[in-house]
Rosetta silent file (secondary structure, phi, psi, omega in degrees, C-alpha in Angstrom):
SEQUENCE: MLKRFVLSALSAAAFALTPLPASAADLMAIITPSHDNPFFKAEAEGAAAKAKELGFEPLVLVHDDDANKQNQLIDTAIARGAKAIVLDNAGAAATTAAVQKAKDAGIPSFLIDREINETGIAVSQIVSNNYQGAQLGAEEFVKLMGEEGPYAELLGREADTNAGIRSGGYHEVIDQYPDMKMVAQQSANWSQTEAFEKMQTILQANPEIKGVISGNDTMAMGAWAALEQAGRTDVIVVGFDGSNDVRDSIKAGGIKATVLQPAYRQAQLAVEQAKQYLDTGKTGVEEKQLMDCVLINADNAAKLETFAMKD
SCORE:     score description
SCORE:     0.000 S_00000001
   1 L     0.000  -45.159  179.301   39.233   20.617   45.938 S_00000001
   2 H   -63.846  -40.408  179.237   35.951   20.520   47.862 S_00000001
   3 H   -60.001  -44.203 -179.999   34.428   23.035   45.439 S_00000001
   4 H   -63.917  -37.262  179.716   35.373   20.852   42.469 S_00000001
   5 H   -65.502  -42.627 -179.990   33.843   17.819   44.201 S_00000001
   6 H   -63.958  -44.511  179.096   30.555   19.687   44.880 S_00000001
   7 H   -62.451  -41.203  179.611   30.353   20.903   41.279 S_00000001
   8 H   -63.751  -41.221  179.468   31.079   17.424   40.013 S_00000001
   9 H   -65.231  -41.465  178.779   28.355   15.956   42.253 S_00000001
  10 H   -63.686  -40.704  178.775   25.871   18.583   41.114 S_00000001
  11 H   -63.123  -42.213  179.117   26.681   17.843   37.471 S_00000001
  12 H   -63.214  -40.052  179.123   26.177   14.143   38.046 S_00000001
  13 H   -65.106  -41.618  179.537   22.834   14.812   39.716 S_00000001
  14 H   -62.916  -40.676  179.024   21.744   17.031   36.838 S_00000001
  15 H   -63.375  -39.846 -178.880   22.738   14.295   34.353 S_00000001
  16 H   -64.807  -31.313 -179.259   20.765   11.725   36.320 S_00000001
  17 H   -82.995  -13.475 -179.349   17.668   13.927   36.139 S_00000001
  18 L   -76.233  125.460  179.635   18.022   14.450   32.367 S_00000001
  19 L   -60.678  133.253  178.189   15.677   12.112   30.409 S_00000001
  20 L   -83.278  146.212  177.104   17.670    9.635   28.381 S_00000001
  21 L   -63.512  155.592  177.834   16.775    9.143   24.709 S_00000001
  22 L   -59.201  143.799 -178.278   14.840    6.003   23.793 S_00000001
  23 L   -65.503  133.607  178.217   17.084    3.032   23.314 S_00000001
  24 H   -61.569  -24.514 -179.317   18.044    2.405   19.689 S_00000001
  25 H   -65.496  -20.230 -178.741   17.514   -1.276   20.442 S_00000001
  26 H   -97.610    3.901 -174.797   13.776   -0.557   20.667 S_00000001
  27 E   -79.241  136.288  173.387   13.566    1.328   17.380 S_00000001
  28 E  -125.251  118.811  178.788   11.408   -0.024   14.533 S_00000001
  29 E   -83.277  131.828  179.039   11.721    1.631   11.118 S_00000001
  30 E  -122.403  109.875 -171.279    8.473    1.838    9.126 S_00000001
  31 E  -120.764  122.749 -177.215    9.125    2.821    5.522 S_00000001
  32 E  -137.889  170.579  167.496    6.351    3.339    2.956 S_00000001
  33 L   -66.046 -177.004 -173.247    5.534    5.348   -0.165 S_00000001
  34 L   -58.030  138.995  176.917    4.040    8.826    0.209 S_00000001
  35 L   -75.533   -1.083  172.055    1.272    9.375    2.752 S_00000001
  36 L   -61.889  -28.757  173.806   -0.497   11.504    0.146 S_00000001
  37 L   -88.076  119.391 -175.671   -1.996    8.162   -0.826 S_00000001
  38 H   -60.826  -24.034  177.846   -4.353    7.171    2.033 S_00000001
  39 H   -63.321  -47.792 -178.548   -3.501    3.497    1.547 S_00000001
  40 H   -71.483  -32.587  175.420    0.150    4.052    2.452 S_00000001
  41 H   -63.491  -41.472  178.587   -0.812    6.422    5.260 S_00000001
  42 H   -63.757  -39.904  176.097   -3.032    3.687    6.722 S_00000001
  43 H   -57.375  -51.432 -176.418   -0.130    1.230    6.528 S_00000001
  44 H   -62.314  -42.498 -179.450    2.185    3.587    8.384 S_00000001
  45 H   -67.195  -40.991  178.992   -0.417    4.416   11.027 S_00000001
  46 H   -63.901  -45.225  179.781   -1.324    0.777   11.562 S_00000001
  47 H   -65.882  -42.968 -178.562    2.295   -0.291   11.907 S_00000001
  48 H   -64.682  -41.825  179.811    3.205    2.634   14.178 S_00000001
  49 H   -62.981  -44.344  179.821    0.238    2.028   16.488 S_00000001
  50 H   -68.124  -38.225  178.739    1.066   -1.681   16.818 S_00000001
  51 H   -60.240  -46.365  178.219    4.771   -0.934   17.297 S_00000001
  52 H   -61.375  -43.035 -179.723    4.010    1.400   20.221 S_00000001
  53 H   -59.117  -35.423 -176.888    1.625   -1.157   21.688 S_00000001
  54 L   -93.626    8.142  172.655    4.369   -3.803   21.611 S_00000001
  55 L    93.933   12.390  177.540    6.984   -1.542   23.183 S_00000001
  56 L   -96.160  160.691  169.558    8.885   -0.240   20.160 S_00000001
  57 E  -100.278  110.255 -178.299    9.698    3.323   19.185 S_00000001
  58 E   -75.689  135.728  173.101    8.397    3.725   15.605 S_00000001
  59 E  -113.922  101.391 -173.658   10.530    5.636   13.128 S_00000001
  60 E   -92.626  122.147 -176.179    8.147    6.471   10.258 S_00000001
  61 E  -130.215  156.719 -176.407    9.852    7.304    6.964 S_00000001
  62 E  -128.701  126.938 -178.906    8.654    7.913    3.382 S_00000001
  63 L  -100.094   -6.901  176.782   10.542    6.919    0.225 S_00000001
  64 L    55.978   31.826 -179.147    8.147    8.441   -2.360 S_00000001
  65 L    57.778   28.810  178.216    8.598    5.391   -4.625 S_00000001
  66 L  -110.096  111.714 -176.031   12.195    6.474   -5.175 S_00000001
  67 H   -62.392  -34.128  178.753   14.572    3.506   -4.885 S_00000001
  68 H   -67.460  -42.111  177.706   17.560    5.758   -4.202 S_00000001
  69 H   -65.343  -40.395  177.442   15.747    7.522   -1.386 S_00000001
  70 H   -57.951  -43.202  179.133   14.632    4.131   -0.033 S_00000001
  71 H   -59.999  -41.359  178.335   18.273    3.031    0.020 S_00000001
  72 H   -66.062  -38.179 -179.836   19.207    6.133    1.998 S_00000001
  73 H   -69.027  -35.858  175.682   16.389    5.527    4.482 S_00000001
  74 H   -67.839  -36.311  172.427   17.521    1.950    5.046 S_00000001
  75 H   -59.500  -40.708  178.198   21.025    3.343    5.669 S_00000001
  76 H   -62.623  -45.080  179.132   19.405    5.650    8.222 S_00000001
  77 H   -61.000  -40.009  178.468   17.635    2.723    9.895 S_00000001
  78 H   -65.904  -46.233 -178.773   20.935    0.818   10.058 S_00000001
  79 H   -63.580  -33.945  179.817   22.812    3.827   11.424 S_00000001
  80 L   -81.194   -3.624  178.494   20.125    4.402   14.056 S_00000001
  81 L    71.870   35.277  179.352   20.388    0.778   15.158 S_00000001
  82 L   -57.551  146.376 -179.189   16.812   -0.159   14.311 S_00000001
  83 L   -83.731  -29.291  179.770   15.759   -3.528   15.629 S_00000001
  84 E  -158.406  160.808  177.741   13.552   -4.310   12.594 S_00000001
  85 E  -124.677  128.389  169.239   12.278   -2.735    9.379 S_00000001
  86 E  -105.158  124.417 -168.234    8.673   -2.820    8.127 S_00000001
  87 E  -136.403  127.752  163.312    8.760   -1.899    4.453 S_00000001
  88 L  -104.136  107.909 -159.439    6.348   -1.257    1.590 S_00000001
  89 L   -80.883  170.738 -176.139    9.033   -1.135   -1.043 S_00000001
  90 L  -103.040   36.041  178.963    9.940    1.136   -3.942 S_00000001
  91 L   125.535  127.497 -172.333   10.147   -1.534   -6.629 S_00000001
  92 H   -57.550  -50.729 -176.184   10.672   -5.284   -6.535 S_00000001
  93 H   -70.182  -39.168 -174.249   13.992   -5.446   -8.392 S_00000001
  94 H   -74.946  -14.624 -172.537   15.463   -2.286   -6.885 S_00000001
  95 H   -93.370  -21.657 -173.556   14.712   -3.303   -3.288 S_00000001
  96 H   -55.434  -47.904 -177.743   16.461   -6.668   -3.056 S_00000001
  97 H   -64.757  -36.433 -179.526   19.938   -5.232   -2.465 S_00000001
  98 H   -67.213  -41.904  178.896   18.648   -2.779    0.144 S_00000001
  99 H   -67.786  -37.526  176.178   16.898   -5.520    2.130 S_00000001
 100 H   -62.366  -40.256  179.399   20.035   -7.682    1.851 S_00000001
 101 H   -62.061  -41.090  177.355   22.090   -4.786    3.202 S_00000001
 102 H   -64.554  -42.649  179.128   19.790   -4.540    6.223 S_00000001
 103 H   -60.748  -43.512  179.828   20.026   -8.292    6.748 S_00000001
 104 H   -62.857  -27.321  178.099   23.827   -8.147    6.587 S_00000001
 105 L   -86.346    3.163  178.260   23.685   -5.451    9.284 S_00000001
 106 L    84.889   17.037 -178.739   21.639   -7.802   11.484 S_00000001
 107 L  -112.308  114.900 -179.914   18.319   -6.040   10.913 S_00000001
 108 L   -76.242  145.580  179.299   15.418   -8.233    9.750 S_00000001
 109 E  -113.070  143.105  179.723   12.913   -6.826    7.242 S_00000001
 110 E  -126.754  107.368 -173.168    9.180   -7.495    7.110 S_00000001
 111 E   -89.471  142.504  176.913    7.649   -6.530    3.763 S_00000001
 112 E  -128.716  151.166  172.275    4.042   -5.502    3.273 S_00000001
 113 L    71.754  -47.444 -176.084    1.873   -4.850    0.198 S_00000001
 114 L  -125.326  133.801  178.070    4.643   -5.396   -2.381 S_00000001
 115 L   -83.970  166.480  166.181    6.888   -8.409   -2.849 S_00000001
 116 L  -111.340  172.458 -172.718   10.512   -8.483   -3.935 S_00000001
 117 L   -78.604  -12.888 -175.002   11.940  -10.855   -6.525 S_00000001
 118 L  -117.118  155.092  171.037   13.935  -12.993   -4.070 S_00000001
 119 L  -113.354  161.659  178.480   13.111  -15.172   -1.075 S_00000001
 120 L    86.317    1.564  178.503   15.291  -15.801    1.954 S_00000001
 121 L  -104.822  -53.390  170.684   16.325  -12.151    2.327 S_00000001
 122 L   -80.786  153.538  176.828   13.277  -10.661    4.026 S_00000001
 123 L   -77.070  -44.539  179.493   11.829  -12.572    6.986 S_00000001
 124 E  -132.581  146.101  170.087    8.206  -12.010    5.911 S_00000001
 125 E  -130.606  101.809 -174.747    6.482  -10.831    2.741 S_00000001
 126 E  -107.043  110.872 -175.716    2.835  -10.164    3.565 S_00000001
 127 E  -131.501  156.936  172.945    0.821   -9.081    0.544 S_00000001
 128 E   -69.126  150.708  175.028   -2.772   -8.921   -0.552 S_00000001
 129 L   -77.038   80.603 -172.673   -3.909  -11.644   -2.930 S_00000001
 130 H   -61.792  -35.229 -179.213   -3.875   -9.142   -5.768 S_00000001
 131 H   -68.336  -46.793  177.372   -4.815  -11.660   -8.438 S_00000001
 132 H   -60.458  -43.457  179.692   -7.829  -12.916   -6.478 S_00000001
 133 H   -64.432  -41.037  179.206   -8.847   -9.330   -5.698 S_00000001
 134 H   -64.181  -38.021  177.471   -8.503   -8.249   -9.320 S_00000001
 135 H   -64.346  -39.443  175.642  -10.709  -11.123  -10.416 S_00000001
 136 H   -59.618  -47.485 -179.390  -13.376  -10.012   -7.922 S_00000001
 137 H   -63.706  -39.837 -179.623  -13.216   -6.462   -9.270 S_00000001
 138 H   -67.084  -39.304  178.491  -13.301   -7.632  -12.887 S_00000001
 139 H   -61.926  -40.785  178.385  -16.322   -9.859  -12.286 S_00000001
 140 H   -68.249  -40.588  179.900  -18.202   -6.895  -10.811 S_00000001
 141 H   -60.722  -47.534  179.501  -17.039   -4.635  -13.656 S_00000001
 142 H   -60.752  -42.444  179.599  -18.262   -7.075  -16.321 S_00000001
 143 H   -63.059  -46.258 -179.962  -21.610   -7.396  -14.561 S_00000001
 144 H   -64.350  -32.041  179.608  -22.026   -3.617  -14.285 S_00000001
 145 L   -79.731   -5.237 -175.917  -21.085   -3.249  -17.966 S_00000001
 146 L    66.453   26.887  176.517  -23.728   -5.800  -18.984 S_00000001
 147 L    65.965   19.162 -179.825  -20.896   -7.929  -20.432 S_00000001
 148 L  -157.310  159.734  172.642  -20.310   -5.535  -23.321 S_00000001
 149 E   118.345  160.270  178.522  -18.981   -2.168  -24.384 S_00000001
 150 E   -75.416  137.522 -179.648  -15.779   -0.141  -24.858 S_00000001
 151 E  -143.286  164.062  176.618  -13.679    0.388  -21.740 S_00000001
 152 E  -120.611  152.209  175.195  -10.327    1.749  -20.620 S_00000001
 153 E  -120.195  130.935  173.614   -7.829    0.392  -18.126 S_00000001
 154 E  -102.210  117.918 -177.579   -5.617    2.580  -15.940 S_00000001
 155 E   -91.305  153.058  174.278   -2.454    0.736  -14.966 S_00000001
 156 L   -79.750 -167.430 -178.465   -0.307    1.333  -11.895 S_00000001
 157 L   -64.996  126.628 -170.759    3.405    2.016  -11.783 S_00000001
 158 L   -65.332  -25.190  178.557    5.088   -0.389  -14.162 S_00000001
 159 L   -77.788  -11.093 -178.017    8.013   -1.136  -11.794 S_00000001
 160 L   -90.193  120.890 -179.558    5.521   -2.298   -9.163 S_00000001
 161 H   -53.769  -37.228 -176.698    4.794   -6.019   -9.352 S_00000001
 162 H   -61.066  -32.032 -179.638    1.241   -5.412   -8.144 S_00000001
 163 H   -60.510  -46.259  179.926    0.409   -3.368  -11.236 S_00000001
 164 H   -69.621  -39.314  179.996    1.055   -6.332  -13.511 S_00000001
 165 H   -63.977  -44.165 -179.608   -0.632   -8.856  -11.213 S_00000001
 166 H   -65.343  -43.524  179.071   -3.814   -6.792  -10.972 S_00000001
 167 H   -61.531  -41.228  177.936   -3.954   -6.194  -14.704 S_00000001
 168 H   -62.075  -40.962  177.557   -3.475   -9.916  -15.284 S_00000001
 169 H   -65.056  -40.323  176.331   -6.306  -10.725  -12.882 S_00000001
 170 H   -58.019  -50.436 -172.633   -8.591   -8.226  -14.600 S_00000001
 171 H   -74.104  -24.868  174.148   -7.947   -9.679  -18.029 S_00000001
 172 H   -56.454  -34.543  179.113   -8.274  -13.286  -16.878 S_00000001
 173 H   -91.129  -54.817 -170.850  -11.955  -12.443  -16.372 S_00000001
 174 H   -61.995  -37.758 -175.599  -12.720   -9.641  -18.840 S_00000001
 175 L   -69.099   -8.186  174.901  -11.099  -11.304  -21.849 S_00000001
 176 L   -77.026  -10.047 -176.666  -13.610  -14.146  -21.577 S_00000001
 177 L  -111.476  102.329 -173.541  -16.273  -11.709  -22.838 S_00000001
 178 L   -63.010  -20.579 -179.454  -15.774  -10.981  -26.550 S_00000001
 179 L   -88.527   -0.786  172.737  -18.112   -7.976  -26.486 S_00000001
 180 E   -89.168  117.054 -173.728  -15.948   -6.196  -23.900 S_00000001
 181 E  -116.157  112.750  176.270  -13.588   -4.018  -25.983 S_00000001
 182 E   -78.940  115.490 -177.547  -10.562   -2.349  -24.403 S_00000001
 183 E  -100.220  -12.397  178.110  -10.038    0.888  -26.350 S_00000001
 184 E  -156.720  143.130  175.990   -7.270    2.349  -24.145 S_00000001
 185 E  -144.838  110.752 -175.746   -4.735    1.083  -21.612 S_00000001
 186 E  -137.364  147.124  174.217   -2.412    3.610  -19.992 S_00000001
 187 E   -83.744  133.515  171.591   -0.277    3.853  -16.873 S_00000001
 188 L  -116.997   14.528  170.219   -1.085    6.670  -14.482 S_00000001
 189 L    55.711   35.175 -179.895    1.590    5.567  -11.978 S_00000001
 190 L    66.593    7.787 -170.609   -0.899    5.191   -9.088 S_00000001
 191 L   -98.329  135.124  177.435   -1.381    8.997   -9.235 S_00000001
 192 H   -67.802  -42.568 -179.849   -4.695   10.833   -9.009 S_00000001
 193 H   -63.657  -45.823  179.432   -3.368   13.823  -10.948 S_00000001
 194 H   -64.590  -38.671 -179.419   -1.968   11.644  -13.745 S_00000001
 195 H   -65.168  -37.817  177.203   -5.186    9.634  -13.881 S_00000001
 196 H   -60.171  -47.824 -178.364   -7.215   12.829  -14.250 S_00000001
 197 H   -67.222  -42.688 -179.986   -5.053   13.938  -17.167 S_00000001
 198 H   -65.234  -37.622  179.915   -4.961   10.496  -18.795 S_00000001
 199 H   -66.357  -38.260  176.566   -8.737   10.167  -18.476 S_00000001
 200 H   -59.375  -45.846  179.998   -9.256   13.494  -20.202 S_00000001
 201 H   -64.752  -45.237 -179.932   -7.107   12.321  -23.126 S_00000001
 202 H   -61.109  -41.486 -177.809   -8.783    8.904  -23.277 S_00000001
 203 H   -66.813  -37.790  177.818  -12.225   10.496  -23.240 S_00000001
 204 H   -64.982  -39.907 -178.061  -11.372   12.855  -26.087 S_00000001
 205 H   -80.501  -23.209 -176.174  -10.111    9.972  -28.233 S_00000001
 206 L  -135.968   69.614 -176.285  -12.905    7.579  -27.219 S_00000001
 207 L   -63.987  -15.308 -178.384  -16.093    9.522  -26.471 S_00000001
 208 L   -84.763    2.301 -173.202  -18.109    6.293  -26.711 S_00000001
 209 L   -57.088  141.432 -175.631  -16.378    4.836  -23.638 S_00000001
 210 L  -115.062  -21.810 -177.243  -18.667    3.024  -21.213 S_00000001
 211 E  -154.721  159.105  176.667  -16.351    1.930  -18.388 S_00000001
 212 E  -137.028  126.408  173.533  -12.989    2.358  -16.666 S_00000001
 213 E  -112.824  130.383 -168.851  -11.231   -0.264  -14.561 S_00000001
 214 E  -119.139  144.812  179.456   -8.389    1.085  -12.456 S_00000001
 215 L   -70.470  -18.031  171.321   -5.370   -0.494  -10.799 S_00000001
 216 L  -154.906  171.819 -176.332   -5.990    1.466   -7.595 S_00000001
 217 H   -72.169  -33.032 -179.860   -8.492    3.796   -5.946 S_00000001
 218 H   -60.509  -44.575  177.013   -6.323    6.896   -6.244 S_00000001
 219 H   -68.835  -35.460  177.561   -6.357    6.613  -10.041 S_00000001
 220 H   -61.202  -39.922  178.745  -10.075    5.750   -9.950 S_00000001
 221 H   -66.173  -38.752  177.016  -10.724    9.015   -8.102 S_00000001
 222 H   -64.952  -42.774  178.762   -8.722   10.953  -10.707 S_00000001
 223 H   -63.567  -42.886 -178.355  -10.609    9.283  -13.535 S_00000001
 224 H   -64.511  -38.104  177.918  -13.964    9.965  -11.876 S_00000001
 225 H   -61.874  -41.674  178.436  -13.093   13.653  -11.412 S_00000001
 226 H   -66.581  -39.752  179.155  -12.318   13.951  -15.144 S_00000001
 227 H   -66.531  -41.526  177.401  -15.530   12.144  -16.051 S_00000001
 228 H   -61.249  -44.632 -179.509  -17.583   14.375  -13.761 S_00000001
 229 H   -60.201  -33.775 -178.899  -15.980   17.473  -15.276 S_00000001
 230 L   -87.931    2.557 -179.097  -16.929   16.215  -18.733 S_00000001
 231 L    71.753   25.756 -176.594  -20.502   15.454  -17.675 S_00000001
 232 L  -111.539   52.762  179.319  -19.937   11.719  -18.157 S_00000001
 233 L   -75.488    2.101  174.283  -21.186   10.339  -14.856 S_00000001
 234 L   -80.976  -13.591 -177.593  -22.780    7.508  -16.829 S_00000001
 235 L   -74.904  133.530 -178.873  -19.339    5.851  -17.186 S_00000001
 236 E   -83.628  124.805  179.377  -18.820    2.875  -14.865 S_00000001
 237 E  -121.316  132.060  176.245  -15.655    3.114  -12.753 S_00000001
 238 E  -126.928  133.886 -178.380  -14.207    0.325  -10.603 S_00000001
 239 L  -112.807 -161.740 -179.361  -11.108    0.744   -8.427 S_00000001
 240 L  -158.020  122.703  173.333   -8.866   -1.316   -6.168 S_00000001
 241 E   149.367  -47.219 -176.818   -7.717   -0.726   -2.549 S_00000001
 242 L    90.641   42.928 -178.633  -10.819    0.036   -0.480 S_00000001
 243 L   -79.701  157.291  176.164  -10.142    3.670    0.394 S_00000001
 244 H   -63.647  -33.633  179.604  -12.528    5.875    2.357 S_00000001
 245 H   -62.342  -45.453  179.802  -12.627    8.298   -0.589 S_00000001
 246 H   -72.138  -35.784  173.663  -13.941    5.640   -2.952 S_00000001
 247 H   -53.593  -47.947 -178.947  -16.261    4.322   -0.242 S_00000001
 248 H   -64.739  -37.460  178.122  -17.825    7.783   -0.028 S_00000001
 249 H   -65.338  -41.379  178.002  -18.072    7.992   -3.817 S_00000001
 250 H   -61.521  -45.581 -178.921  -19.814    4.607   -3.949 S_00000001
 251 H   -63.426  -29.398  179.821  -22.284    5.688   -1.262 S_00000001
 252 L   -87.604   -0.480  178.912  -22.984    8.874   -3.249 S_00000001
 253 L    86.556   18.727 -179.328  -23.629    6.915   -6.458 S_00000001
 254 L   -92.099 -103.313  173.605  -20.372    7.815   -8.190 S_00000001
 255 L   -57.671  143.153 -170.903  -17.689    5.140   -8.512 S_00000001
 256 L   -91.720  -30.452 -176.477  -19.438    1.784   -8.552 S_00000001
 257 E  -164.033  162.555  172.210  -17.062   -0.616   -6.766 S_00000001
 258 E  -148.341  178.299  178.092  -13.600   -1.262   -5.401 S_00000001
 259 E  -125.165  120.690 -178.751  -11.665   -4.167   -3.909 S_00000001
 260 E   -79.391  124.384  164.709  -10.517   -3.933   -0.306 S_00000001
 261 L  -111.463  129.575 -167.727   -7.009   -5.016    0.536 S_00000001
 262 L   -76.277   75.269 -173.932   -6.558   -4.877    4.330 S_00000001
 263 H   -60.659  -45.704 -175.193   -3.669   -2.403    4.536 S_00000001
 264 H   -63.413  -48.135 -179.052   -4.039   -1.520    8.201 S_00000001
 265 H   -67.719  -36.493  179.357   -4.193   -5.133    9.390 S_00000001
 266 H   -59.991  -44.430 -179.685   -1.422   -6.176    7.028 S_00000001
 267 H   -66.242  -40.641  179.285    0.932   -3.596    8.544 S_00000001
 268 H   -65.873  -38.285  178.622    0.015   -4.608   12.084 S_00000001
 269 H   -61.788  -39.680  178.025    0.608   -8.258   11.265 S_00000001
 270 H   -60.906  -41.857  179.237    4.109   -7.408   10.040 S_00000001
 271 H   -66.487  -41.752  178.478    4.888   -5.716   13.359 S_00000001
 272 H   -60.827  -41.508  179.429    3.492   -8.676   15.310 S_00000001
 273 H   -69.526  -34.830  176.074    5.675  -11.055   13.300 S_00000001
 274 H   -62.583  -43.868  178.853    8.693   -8.814   13.841 S_00000001
 275 H   -60.646  -46.640 -179.506    8.107   -8.937   17.597 S_00000001
 276 H   -63.952  -40.498 -179.856    7.785  -12.721   17.560 S_00000001
 277 H   -65.274  -42.545 -179.840   10.889  -13.107   15.408 S_00000001
 278 H   -67.372  -32.023 -179.806   12.938  -10.854   17.653 S_00000001
 279 H   -80.186  -35.252 -169.842   11.754  -12.726   20.735 S_00000001
 280 H  -122.550  -12.510 -177.750   12.036  -16.296   19.427 S_00000001
 281 L    86.132    4.851  177.551   14.092  -16.252   16.228 S_00000001
 282 L  -156.017  159.536  179.054   11.145  -17.323   14.069 S_00000001
 283 L   -98.054  -21.665 -177.733    7.694  -16.143   12.997 S_00000001
 284 L    84.578    2.877  179.178    6.004  -19.538   12.884 S_00000001
 285 L  -134.880  168.093  177.200    4.682  -18.906    9.363 S_00000001
 286 L   -66.084  156.738  178.029    5.971  -19.051    5.784 S_00000001
 287 L   -61.040  -50.205 -177.649    7.888  -16.075    4.411 S_00000001
 288 E   -92.043  124.580 -176.727    5.323  -15.352    1.667 S_00000001
 289 E  -131.959  131.795  179.342    1.797  -14.811    2.945 S_00000001
 290 E  -107.581  135.878  174.702   -1.324  -13.864    0.978 S_00000001
 291 E  -114.299  124.824 -176.956   -4.326  -12.054    2.453 S_00000001
 292 L   -67.177  150.229  179.721   -7.567  -12.336    0.482 S_00000001
 293 L   -97.442  167.180 -176.880   -9.357   -9.217   -0.753 S_00000001
 294 E  -130.813  132.266  176.138  -13.049   -8.298   -0.438 S_00000001
 295 E   -70.563  133.784  176.636  -15.351   -6.757   -3.062 S_00000001
 296 E  -118.806  124.521  174.981  -16.833   -3.429   -1.954 S_00000001
 297 L  -142.213 -164.838 -176.023  -19.946   -2.052   -3.644 S_00000001
 298 L   -61.564  -22.776 -177.798  -23.134   -0.253   -2.645 S_00000001
 299 L   -71.530  -32.096 -175.010  -24.234   -3.288   -0.603 S_00000001
 300 L  -130.722    8.392 -176.417  -21.413   -3.160    1.941 S_00000001
 301 H   -59.177  -32.877 -177.954  -19.608    0.185    1.481 S_00000001
 302 H   -63.894  -20.094 -178.560  -21.044    1.528    4.751 S_00000001
 303 H   -88.940   -5.162 -177.392  -19.061   -1.109    6.675 S_00000001
 304 E   -86.764  131.624  177.471  -15.712    0.015    5.255 S_00000001
 305 L  -149.844  116.463  175.614  -13.477    2.198    7.414 S_00000001
 306 L    50.353   55.646  175.010   -9.778    2.948    6.860 S_00000001
 307 L    61.420   34.218  175.590   -9.014   -0.157    4.797 S_00000001
 308 L  -152.247  152.199  177.868  -10.855   -2.510    7.155 S_00000001
 309 E   -94.294  128.778  176.210  -14.396   -3.864    7.444 S_00000001
 310 L   -79.134  150.791  176.654  -16.337   -2.996   10.596 S_00000001
 311 L   -69.639    0.000    0.000  -18.402   -5.685   12.266 S_00000001
């Protein structure tokens, strides 16, 4: 009897010394597209750093722009008892039901970068002012083109609301100049590899091309690689995002400009609002929030670092 008591006491002591897993109540799920794109990697890193700072355990997940995978990851967040979800979604229409499911499970969602089609389901939707940013990029593009010449546009993923908003902002400006002639418009799905291939095809069909305006920096980098390979470094390329890769290209005299959307700060803001909401039941701001973009060119590229401007 005494032996059993001693063994039981020893077992209890051993259990007491065993580190307990982090409480699920402190878990924050951070779900983004692939980190192969530095923009989404910056989002995840910014959110994770802020989450740790505010006392959460970040659970960083990647949906690869696959709505089915995103749905599974939200199921994972629910099953793990996440306290909140920070999400850059996999398509506006396809995401609404997933965010509703999280809400029904008592888990609030804070969206960044991409909106969904409904309000009142997510607590916050914090996005860049894509239309304003696209107009900035288009104004610079027109100026660099001398207000004339044949150009191509590389569109983002068609299911992504931002792709259409940026294209609309571009054309709001460019279409005011009758001597600017769009000779090709193709989707490269935000992909550098696809943009490289599409640019090769566009260049073969339109050797007279003078400029390329791109829906994001990743596609701009793919287009620039194809142009360099073809010896066409005279073609003007403008991107959108404010990546370090395009910053370096601008500084080297390659790509001419981009538009910074503050991905890192946007993600941190979502975490801050999640903390406030969990503590007080409200964020103190409207659900839909726009953050203005900044034109980046040779004049200020040196101040750009990881989707933020240095002082």
